[in-house]
PDB file of C-alpha atoms in Angstrom:
ATOM      1  CA  MET K   5       0.000   0.000   0.000  1.00 61.00           C
ATOM      2  CA  TYR K   6       1.386   3.368  -1.063  1.00 71.00           C
ATOM      3  CA  PHE K   7       1.086   6.110   1.588  1.00 73.00           C
ATOM      4  CA  ASP K   8       0.108   9.331  -0.171  1.00 88.00           C
ATOM      5  CA  TRP K   9       1.754  12.075   1.910  1.00 90.00           C
ATOM      6  CA  VAL K  10       0.193  14.948  -0.067  1.00 91.00           C
ATOM      7  CA  THR K  11      -3.384  13.754   0.322  1.00 92.00           C
ATOM      8  CA  TRP K  12      -2.991  12.859   4.011  1.00 93.00           C
ATOM      9  CA  SER K  13      -1.221  16.123   4.883  1.00 94.00           C
ATOM     10  CA  ILE K  14      -3.967  18.177   3.196  1.00 95.00           C
ATOM     11  CA  TRP K  15      -6.640  16.116   5.003  1.00 95.00           C
ATOM     12  CA  LEU K  16      -4.834  16.535   8.324  1.00 96.00           C
ATOM     13  CA  VAL K  17      -4.543  20.326   7.913  1.00 97.00           C
ATOM     14  CA  GLY K  18      -8.252  20.482   7.087  1.00 97.00           C
ATOM     15  CA  PHE K  19      -9.076  18.395  10.177  1.00 97.00           C
ATOM     16  CA  ILE K  20      -6.978  20.676  12.423  1.00 97.00           C
ATOM     17  CA  ILE K  21      -8.710  23.760  10.972  1.00 97.00           C
ATOM     18  CA  LEU K  22     -12.091  22.122  11.672  1.00 97.00           C
ATOM     19  CA  ILE K  23     -11.154  21.438  15.317  1.00 96.00           C
ATOM     20  CA  VAL K  24      -9.893  25.024  15.808  1.00 95.00           C
ATOM     21  CA  TRP K  25     -13.023  26.382  14.079  1.00 95.00           C
ATOM     22  CA  ILE K  26     -15.196  24.494  16.611  1.00 94.00           C
ATOM     23  CA  PHE K  27     -13.195  25.213  19.804  1.00 93.00           C
ATOM     24  CA  VAL K  28     -12.364  28.935  19.366  1.00 92.00           C
ATOM     25  CA  PRO K  29     -16.037  30.076  19.164  1.00 91.00           C
ATOM     26  CA  LEU K  30     -16.855  27.851  22.168  1.00 91.00           C
ATOM     27  CA  LYS K  31     -14.234  29.668  24.282  1.00 90.00           C
ATOM     28  CA  GLU K  32     -15.554  33.069  23.174  1.00 92.00           C
ATOM     29  CA  PHE K  33     -19.123  31.960  23.939  1.00 91.00           C
ATOM     30  CA  LYS K  34     -18.106  30.911  27.479  1.00 92.00           C
ATOM     31  CA  GLN K  35     -16.428  34.291  28.034  1.00 93.00           C
ATOM     32  CA  LEU K  36     -19.609  36.088  26.892  1.00 92.00           C
ATOM     33  CA  ILE K  37     -21.703  34.035  29.352  1.00 92.00           C
ATOM     34  CA  GLN K  38     -19.304  34.894  32.192  1.00 92.00           C
ATOM     35  CA  GLN K  39     -19.480  38.609  31.304  1.00 92.00           C
ATOM     36  CA  LYS K  40     -23.293  38.515  31.338  1.00 89.00           C
ATOM     37  CA  ARG K  41     -23.260  36.830  34.783  1.00 91.00           C
ATOM     38  CA  ASN K  42     -20.821  39.418  36.130  1.00 91.00           C
ATOM     39  CA  GLU K  43     -23.044  42.273  34.872  1.00 87.00           C
ATOM     40  CA  LYS K  44     -26.099  40.782  36.608  1.00 80.00           C
ATOM     41  CA  ASN K  45     -24.368  40.495  40.013  1.00 68.00           C
TER      42      ASN K  45
END
C-alpha cells in the first residue's frame, strides 16, 4: 500500500482547521456568558 503524503497532509490540515473552528467560538461563547453573569451580580 502506497502512503500518499500529499493527500494525508492536506486532510490533516483540514481536520486541524475544523477542530480550531469548533473550539475557538466555544471559548468566546463561554467568556460572553461569564461577562453577562458578572453584569447581573
